[in-house]
Amino acid sequence: MLIGKRDGDNKPPATLALAAVNFGAYPMSNGLSRLASRFLADPTDLDRAKAAAGETLDAEAAERLGLVTFALDDIDWEDEIRVFLEERASFSADGLTGLEANLRFGGPETMESKIFARLTAWQNWIFQRPNAVGEEGALKRYGTGQKPVFDTRRV
């Protein structure tokens, strides 16, 4: 999240606000709110976020509460976003699908989260894609010493 404004920008600085809906109105398949899932490691972080509900939070406040991963000023913005996008693009899109599925559904395991989170992502998407099972895919080349060739277009 950008701290303040970019030079020459006439828009106000970015802010966010939490409301009651962020704390359980729409539970995930594991029975937790998205914020409760984000704060699994320390539930007191969820309590701190609840205490800030209704306030308008700037980037630094959102970062202190753990609501955003990074808060960057105008000086660092261009470089950090470029590095982030380059790193993201260097991974297999199919592998990232599985990683996201595993991270998105932390907390208590339910039958719904097993089916719709992990199994669906891995069995119906990742292991059926050319990046995994194609002639140059990761599973075909595993153990050979050859690197897989990933098609980032998600064909």
JSON list of N, CA and C in Angstrom, two decimals, residues 9-61:
[
{"chain": "A", "resi": 9, "resn": "ASP", "atom": "N", "xyz": [0.43, 13.62, -8.21]},
{"chain": "A", "resi": 9, "resn": "ASP", "atom": "CA", "xyz": [-0.89, 12.96, -8.20]},
{"chain": "A", "resi": 9, "resn": "ASP", "atom": "C", "xyz": [-1.87, 13.82, -7.41]},
{"chain": "A", "resi": 10, "resn": "ASN", "atom": "N", "xyz": [-3.04, 14.06, -8.00]},
{"chain": "A", "resi": 10, "resn": "ASN", "atom": "CA", "xyz": [-4.03, 14.89, -7.31]},
{"chain": "A", "resi": 10, "resn": "ASN", "atom": "C", "xyz": [-5.06, 14.07, -6.52]},
{"chain": "A", "resi": 11, "resn": "LYS", "atom": "N", "xyz": [-4.88, 12.77, -6.48]},
{"chain": "A", "resi": 11, "resn": "LYS", "atom": "CA", "xyz": [-5.81, 11.92, -5.71]},
{"chain": "A", "resi": 11, "resn": "LYS", "atom": "C", "xyz": [-5.39, 11.90, -4.24]},
{"chain": "A", "resi": 12, "resn": "PRO", "atom": "N", "xyz": [-6.33, 11.71, -3.33]},
{"chain": "A", "resi": 12, "resn": "PRO", "atom": "CA", "xyz": [-5.95, 11.64, -1.92]},
{"chain": "A", "resi": 12, "resn": "PRO", "atom": "C", "xyz": [-5.18, 10.35, -1.63]},
{"chain": "A", "resi": 13, "resn": "PRO", "atom": "N", "xyz": [-4.42, 10.33, -0.53]},
{"chain": "A", "resi": 13, "resn": "PRO", "atom": "CA", "xyz": [-3.69, 9.11, -0.18]},
{"chain": "A", "resi": 13, "resn": "PRO", "atom": "C", "xyz": [-4.65, 7.93, 0.03]},
{"chain": "A", "resi": 14, "resn": "ALA", "atom": "N", "xyz": [-4.14, 6.73, -0.24]},
{"chain": "A", "resi": 14, "resn": "ALA", "atom": "CA", "xyz": [-4.94, 5.52, -0.07]},
{"chain": "A", "resi": 14, "resn": "ALA", "atom": "C", "xyz": [-5.24, 5.28, 1.40]},
{"chain": "A", "resi": 15, "resn": "THR", "atom": "N", "xyz": [-6.45, 4.84, 1.66]},
{"chain": "A", "resi": 15, "resn": "THR", "atom": "CA", "xyz": [-6.87, 4.48, 3.02]},
{"chain": "A", "resi": 15, "resn": "THR", "atom": "C", "xyz": [-7.73, 3.24, 2.94]},
{"chain": "A", "resi": 16, "resn": "LEU", "atom": "N", "xyz": [-7.93, 2.60, 4.07]},
{"chain": "A", "resi": 16, "resn": "LEU", "atom": "CA", "xyz": [-8.89, 1.50, 4.15]},
{"chain": "A", "resi": 16, "resn": "LEU", "atom": "C", "xyz": [-9.61, 1.58, 5.49]},
{"chain": "A", "resi": 17, "resn": "ALA", "atom": "N", "xyz": [-10.72, 0.91, 5.56]},
{"chain": "A", "resi": 17, "resn": "ALA", "atom": "CA", "xyz": [-11.51, 0.89, 6.80]},
{"chain": "A", "resi": 17, "resn": "ALA", "atom": "C", "xyz": [-12.11, -0.49, 6.97]},
{"chain": "A", "resi": 18, "resn": "LEU", "atom": "N", "xyz": [-12.13, -0.97, 8.19]},
{"chain": "A", "resi": 18, "resn": "LEU", "atom": "CA", "xyz": [-12.73, -2.25, 8.51]},
{"chain": "A", "resi": 18, "resn": "LEU", "atom": "C", "xyz": [-14.14, -2.02, 9.03]},
{"chain": "A", "resi": 19, "resn": "ALA", "atom": "N", "xyz": [-15.00, -3.01, 8.80]},
{"chain": "A", "resi": 19, "resn": "ALA", "atom": "CA", "xyz": [-16.38, -2.96, 9.29]},
{"chain": "A", "resi": 19, "resn": "ALA", "atom": "C", "xyz": [-16.75, -4.35, 9.81]},
{"chain": "A", "resi": 20, "resn": "ALA", "atom": "N", "xyz": [-17.93, -4.46, 10.35]},
{"chain": "A", "resi": 20, "resn": "ALA", "atom": "CA", "xyz": [-18.38, -5.73, 10.94]},
{"chain": "A", "resi": 20, "resn": "ALA", "atom": "C", "xyz": [-18.29, -6.88, 9.94]},
{"chain": "A", "resi": 21, "resn": "VAL", "atom": "N", "xyz": [-18.51, -6.61, 8.66]},
{"chain": "A", "resi": 21, "resn": "VAL", "atom": "CA", "xyz": [-18.48, -7.69, 7.67]},
{"chain": "A", "resi": 21, "resn": "VAL", "atom": "C", "xyz": [-17.11, -8.33, 7.55]},
{"chain": "A", "resi": 22, "resn": "ASN", "atom": "N", "xyz": [-16.06, -7.62, 7.96]},
{"chain": "A", "resi": 22, "resn": "ASN", "atom": "CA", "xyz": [-14.71, -8.19, 7.91]},
{"chain": "A", "resi": 22, "resn": "ASN", "atom": "C", "xyz": [-14.46, -9.23, 8.99]},
{"chain": "A", "resi": 23, "resn": "PHE", "atom": "N", "xyz": [-15.37, -9.37, 9.92]},
{"chain": "A", "resi": 23, "resn": "PHE", "atom": "CA", "xyz": [-15.11, -10.23, 11.08]},
{"chain": "A", "resi": 23, "resn": "PHE", "atom": "C", "xyz": [-16.08, -11.39, 11.20]},
{"chain": "A", "resi": 24, "resn": "GLY", "atom": "N", "xyz": [-16.60, -11.87, 10.08]},
{"chain": "A", "resi": 24, "resn": "GLY", "atom": "CA", "xyz": [-17.36, -13.10, 10.15]},
{"chain": "A", "resi": 24, "resn": "GLY", "atom": "C", "xyz": [-18.68, -13.15, 9.43]},
{"chain": "A", "resi": 25, "resn": "ALA", "atom": "N", "xyz": [-19.11, -12.06, 8.82]},
{"chain": "A", "resi": 25, "resn": "ALA", "atom": "CA", "xyz": [-20.40, -12.09, 8.12]},
{"chain": "A", "resi": 25, "resn": "ALA", "atom": "C", "xyz": [-20.37, -13.06, 6.95]},
{"chain": "A", "resi": 26, "resn": "TYR", "atom": "N", "xyz": [-19.22, -13.23, 6.35]},
{"chain": "A", "resi": 26, "resn": "TYR", "atom": "CA", "xyz": [-19.07, -14.14, 5.20]},
{"chain": "A", "resi": 26, "resn": "TYR", "atom": "C", "xyz": [-17.92, -15.11, 5.49]},
{"chain": "A", "resi": 27, "resn": "PRO", "atom": "N", "xyz": [-18.17, -16.14, 6.30]},
{"chain": "A", "resi": 27, "resn": "PRO", "atom": "CA", "xyz": [-17.07, -17.05, 6.66]},
{"chain": "A", "resi": 27, "resn": "PRO", "atom": "C", "xyz": [-16.57, -17.85, 5.46]},
{"chain": "A", "resi": 28, "resn": "MET", "atom": "N", "xyz": [-15.30, -18.20, 5.53]},
{"chain": "A", "resi": 28, "resn": "MET", "atom": "CA", "xyz": [-14.70, -19.06, 4.51]},
{"chain": "A", "resi": 28, "resn": "MET", "atom": "C", "xyz": [-15.13, -20.50, 4.79]},
{"chain": "A", "resi": 29, "resn": "SER", "atom": "N", "xyz": [-14.71, -21.42, 3.95]},
{"chain": "A", "resi": 29, "resn": "SER", "atom": "CA", "xyz": [-15.12, -22.82, 4.11]},
{"chain": "A", "resi": 29, "resn": "SER", "atom": "C", "xyz": [-14.56, -23.44, 5.39]},
{"chain": "A", "resi": 30, "resn": "ASN", "atom": "N", "xyz": [-13.55, -22.83, 6.00]},
{"chain": "A", "resi": 30, "resn": "ASN", "atom": "CA", "xyz": [-13.01, -23.34, 7.26]},
{"chain": "A", "resi": 30, "resn": "ASN", "atom": "C", "xyz": [-13.74, -22.76, 8.46]},
{"chain": "A", "resi": 31, "resn": "GLY", "atom": "N", "xyz": [-14.77, -21.94, 8.23]},
{"chain": "A", "resi": 31, "resn": "GLY", "atom": "CA", "xyz": [-15.56, -21.36, 9.30]},
{"chain": "A", "resi": 31, "resn": "GLY", "atom": "C", "xyz": [-15.01, -20.06, 9.86]},
{"chain": "A", "resi": 32, "resn": "LEU", "atom": "N", "xyz": [-13.86, -19.62, 9.35]},
{"chain": "A", "resi": 32, "resn": "LEU", "atom": "CA", "xyz": [-13.24, -18.39, 9.83]},
{"chain": "A", "resi": 32, "resn": "LEU", "atom": "C", "xyz": [-13.46, -17.25, 8.85]},
{"chain": "A", "resi": 33, "resn": "SER", "atom": "N", "xyz": [-13.38, -16.03, 9.35]},
{"chain": "A", "resi": 33, "resn": "SER", "atom": "CA", "xyz": [-13.37, -14.88, 8.45]},
{"chain": "A", "resi": 33, "resn": "SER", "atom": "C", "xyz": [-12.00, -14.83, 7.77]},
{"chain": "A", "resi": 34, "resn": "ARG", "atom": "N", "xyz": [-11.89, -14.07, 6.69]},
{"chain": "A", "resi": 34, "resn": "ARG", "atom": "CA", "xyz": [-10.60, -13.94, 6.01]},
{"chain": "A", "resi": 34, "resn": "ARG", "atom": "C", "xyz": [-9.56, -13.32, 6.94]},
{"chain": "A", "resi": 35, "resn": "LEU", "atom": "N", "xyz": [-9.97, -12.35, 7.74]},
{"chain": "A", "resi": 35, "resn": "LEU", "atom": "CA", "xyz": [-9.01, -11.74, 8.66]},
{"chain": "A", "resi": 35, "resn": "LEU", "atom": "C", "xyz": [-8.59, -12.72, 9.75]},
{"chain": "A", "resi": 36, "resn": "ALA", "atom": "N", "xyz": [-9.52, -13.52, 10.24]},
{"chain": "A", "resi": 36, "resn": "ALA", "atom": "CA", "xyz": [-9.15, -14.52, 11.25]},
{"chain": "A", "resi": 36, "resn": "ALA", "atom": "C", "xyz": [-8.16, -15.52, 10.66]},
{"chain": "A", "resi": 37, "resn": "SER", "atom": "N", "xyz": [-8.32, -15.86, 9.40]},
{"chain": "A", "resi": 37, "resn": "SER", "atom": "CA", "xyz": [-7.35, -16.75, 8.73]},
{"chain": "A", "resi": 37, "resn": "SER", "atom": "C", "xyz": [-6.00, -16.06, 8.59]},
{"chain": "A", "resi": 38, "resn": "ARG", "atom": "N", "xyz": [-6.02, -14.78, 8.28]},
{"chain": "A", "resi": 38, "resn": "ARG", "atom": "CA", "xyz": [-4.76, -14.03, 8.14]},
{"chain": "A", "resi": 38, "resn": "ARG", "atom": "C", "xyz": [-4.00, -13.98, 9.46]},
{"chain": "A", "resi": 39, "resn": "PHE", "atom": "N", "xyz": [-4.74, -13.87, 10.56]},
{"chain": "A", "resi": 39, "resn": "PHE", "atom": "CA", "xyz": [-4.12, -13.70, 11.87]},
{"chain": "A", "resi": 39, "resn": "PHE", "atom": "C", "xyz": [-4.10, -14.99, 12.70]},
{"chain": "A", "resi": 40, "resn": "LEU", "atom": "N", "xyz": [-4.02, -16.14, 12.05]},
{"chain": "A", "resi": 40, "resn": "LEU", "atom": "CA", "xyz": [-4.01, -17.42, 12.78]},
{"chain": "A", "resi": 40, "resn": "LEU", "atom": "C", "xyz": [-2.83, -17.51, 13.75]},
{"chain": "A", "resi": 41, "resn": "ALA", "atom": "N", "xyz": [-1.70, -16.97, 13.38]},
{"chain": "A", "resi": 41, "resn": "ALA", "atom": "CA", "xyz": [-0.51, -17.10, 14.23]},
{"chain": "A", "resi": 41, "resn": "ALA", "atom": "C", "xyz": [-0.66, -16.39, 15.56]},
{"chain": "A", "resi": 42, "resn": "ASP", "atom": "N", "xyz": [-1.41, -15.30, 15.59]},
{"chain": "A", "resi": 42, "resn": "ASP", "atom": "CA", "xyz": [-1.58, -14.54, 16.83]},
{"chain": "A", "resi": 42, "resn": "ASP", "atom": "C", "xyz": [-2.98, -13.92, 16.85]},
{"chain": "A", "resi": 43, "resn": "PRO", "atom": "N", "xyz": [-3.92, -14.59, 17.49]},
{"chain": "A", "resi": 43, "resn": "PRO", "atom": "CA", "xyz": [-5.31, -14.10, 17.52]},
{"chain": "A", "resi": 43, "resn": "PRO", "atom": "C", "xyz": [-5.46, -12.71, 18.14]},
{"chain": "A", "resi": 44, "resn": "THR", "atom": "N", "xyz": [-4.48, -12.26, 18.93]},
{"chain": "A", "resi": 44, "resn": "THR", "atom": "CA", "xyz": [-4.58, -10.90, 19.48]},
{"chain": "A", "resi": 44, "resn": "THR", "atom": "C", "xyz": [-4.48, -9.85, 18.37]},
{"chain": "A", "resi": 45, "resn": "ASP", "atom": "N", "xyz": [-3.85, -10.22, 17.24]},
{"chain": "A", "resi": 45, "resn": "ASP", "atom": "CA", "xyz": [-3.80, -9.30, 16.10]},
{"chain": "A", "resi": 45, "resn": "ASP", "atom": "C", "xyz": [-5.20, -9.05, 15.56]},
{"chain": "A", "resi": 46, "resn": "LEU", "atom": "N", "xyz": [-6.04, -10.09, 15.58]},
{"chain": "A", "resi": 46, "resn": "LEU", "atom": "CA", "xyz": [-7.42, -9.93, 15.14]},
{"chain": "A", "resi": 46, "resn": "LEU", "atom": "C", "xyz": [-8.17, -8.98, 16.08]},
{"chain": "A", "resi": 47, "resn": "ASP", "atom": "N", "xyz": [-7.90, -9.11, 17.37]},
{"chain": "A", "resi": 47, "resn": "ASP", "atom": "CA", "xyz": [-8.53, -8.21, 18.35]},
{"chain": "A", "resi": 47, "resn": "ASP", "atom": "C", "xyz": [-8.10, -6.76, 18.11]},
{"chain": "A", "resi": 48, "resn": "ARG", "atom": "N", "xyz": [-6.83, -6.55, 17.78]},
{"chain": "A", "resi": 48, "resn": "ARG", "atom": "CA", "xyz": [-6.36, -5.19, 17.50]},
{"chain": "A", "resi": 48, "resn": "ARG", "atom": "C", "xyz": [-7.03, -4.64, 16.25]},
{"chain": "A", "resi": 49, "resn": "ALA", "atom": "N", "xyz": [-7.23, -5.49, 15.24]},
{"chain": "A", "resi": 49, "resn": "ALA", "atom": "CA", "xyz": [-7.91, -5.04, 14.03]},
{"chain": "A", "resi": 49, "resn": "ALA", "atom": "C", "xyz": [-9.37, -4.70, 14.33]},
{"chain": "A", "resi": 50, "resn": "LYS", "atom": "N", "xyz": [-10.03, -5.53, 15.15]},
{"chain": "A", "resi": 50, "resn": "LYS", "atom": "CA", "xyz": [-11.41, -5.25, 15.53]},
{"chain": "A", "resi": 50, "resn": "LYS", "atom": "C", "xyz": [-11.53, -3.91, 16.25]},
{"chain": "A", "resi": 51, "resn": "ALA", "atom": "N", "xyz": [-10.56, -3.61, 17.09]},
{"chain": "A", "resi": 51, "resn": "ALA", "atom": "CA", "xyz": [-10.58, -2.34, 17.83]},
{"chain": "A", "resi": 51, "resn": "ALA", "atom": "C", "xyz": [-10.47, -1.15, 16.89]},
{"chain": "A", "resi": 52, "resn": "ALA", "atom": "N", "xyz": [-9.89, -1.34, 15.71]},
{"chain": "A", "resi": 52, "resn": "ALA", "atom": "CA", "xyz": [-9.73, -0.25, 14.75]},
{"chain": "A", "resi": 52, "resn": "ALA", "atom": "C", "xyz": [-10.89, -0.18, 13.76]},
{"chain": "A", "resi": 53, "resn": "ALA", "atom": "N", "xyz": [-11.89, -1.07, 13.89]},
{"chain": "A", "resi": 53, "resn": "ALA", "atom": "CA", "xyz": [-13.04, -1.05, 12.97]},
{"chain": "A", "resi": 53, "resn": "ALA", "atom": "C", "xyz": [-13.70, 0.31, 13.00]},
{"chain": "A", "resi": 54, "resn": "GLY", "atom": "N", "xyz": [-14.05, 0.78, 11.82]},
{"chain": "A", "resi": 54, "resn": "GLY", "atom": "CA", "xyz": [-14.71, 2.07, 11.70]},
{"chain": "A", "resi": 54, "resn": "GLY", "atom": "C", "xyz": [-13.76, 3.24, 11.52]},
{"chain": "A", "resi": 55, "resn": "GLU", "atom": "N", "xyz": [-12.49, 3.05, 11.81]},
{"chain": "A", "resi": 55, "resn": "GLU", "atom": "CA", "xyz": [-11.50, 4.11, 11.61]},
{"chain": "A", "resi": 55, "resn": "GLU", "atom": "C", "xyz": [-11.01, 4.08, 10.17]},
{"chain": "A", "resi": 56, "resn": "THR", "atom": "N", "xyz": [-10.64, 5.24, 9.66]},
{"chain": "A", "resi": 56, "resn": "THR", "atom": "CA", "xyz": [-10.00, 5.32, 8.37]},
{"chain": "A", "resi": 56, "resn": "THR", "atom": "C", "xyz": [-8.50, 5.15, 8.60]},
{"chain": "A", "resi": 57, "resn": "LEU", "atom": "N", "xyz": [-7.93, 4.13, 8.01]},
{"chain": "A", "resi": 57, "resn": "LEU", "atom": "CA", "xyz": [-6.53, 3.77, 8.26]},
{"chain": "A", "resi": 57, "resn": "LEU", "atom": "C", "xyz": [-5.66, 4.12, 7.05]},
{"chain": "A", "resi": 58, "resn": "ASP", "atom": "N", "xyz": [-4.59, 4.86, 7.30]},
{"chain": "A", "resi": 58, "resn": "ASP", "atom": "CA", "xyz": [-3.64, 5.12, 6.22]},
{"chain": "A", "resi": 58, "resn": "ASP", "atom": "C", "xyz": [-2.71, 3.91, 6.09]},
{"chain": "A", "resi": 59, "resn": "ALA", "atom": "N", "xyz": [-1.79, 3.98, 5.15]},
{"chain": "A", "resi": 59, "resn": "ALA", "atom": "CA", "xyz": [-0.92, 2.83, 4.86]},
{"chain": "A", "resi": 59, "resn": "ALA", "atom": "C", "xyz": [-0.09, 2.40, 6.07]},
{"chain": "A", "resi": 60, "resn": "GLU", "atom": "N", "xyz": [0.46, 3.36, 6.80]},
{"chain": "A", "resi": 60, "resn": "GLU", "atom": "CA", "xyz": [1.30, 3.00, 7.94]},
{"chain": "A", "resi": 60, "resn": "GLU", "atom": "C", "xyz": [0.49, 2.33, 9.05]},
{"chain": "A", "resi": 61, "resn": "ALA", "atom": "N", "xyz": [-0.72, 2.82, 9.30]},
{"chain": "A", "resi": 61, "resn": "ALA", "atom": "CA", "xyz": [-1.58, 2.21, 10.30]},
{"chain": "A", "resi": 61, "resn": "ALA", "atom": "C", "xyz": [-2.01, 0.81, 9.86]}
]
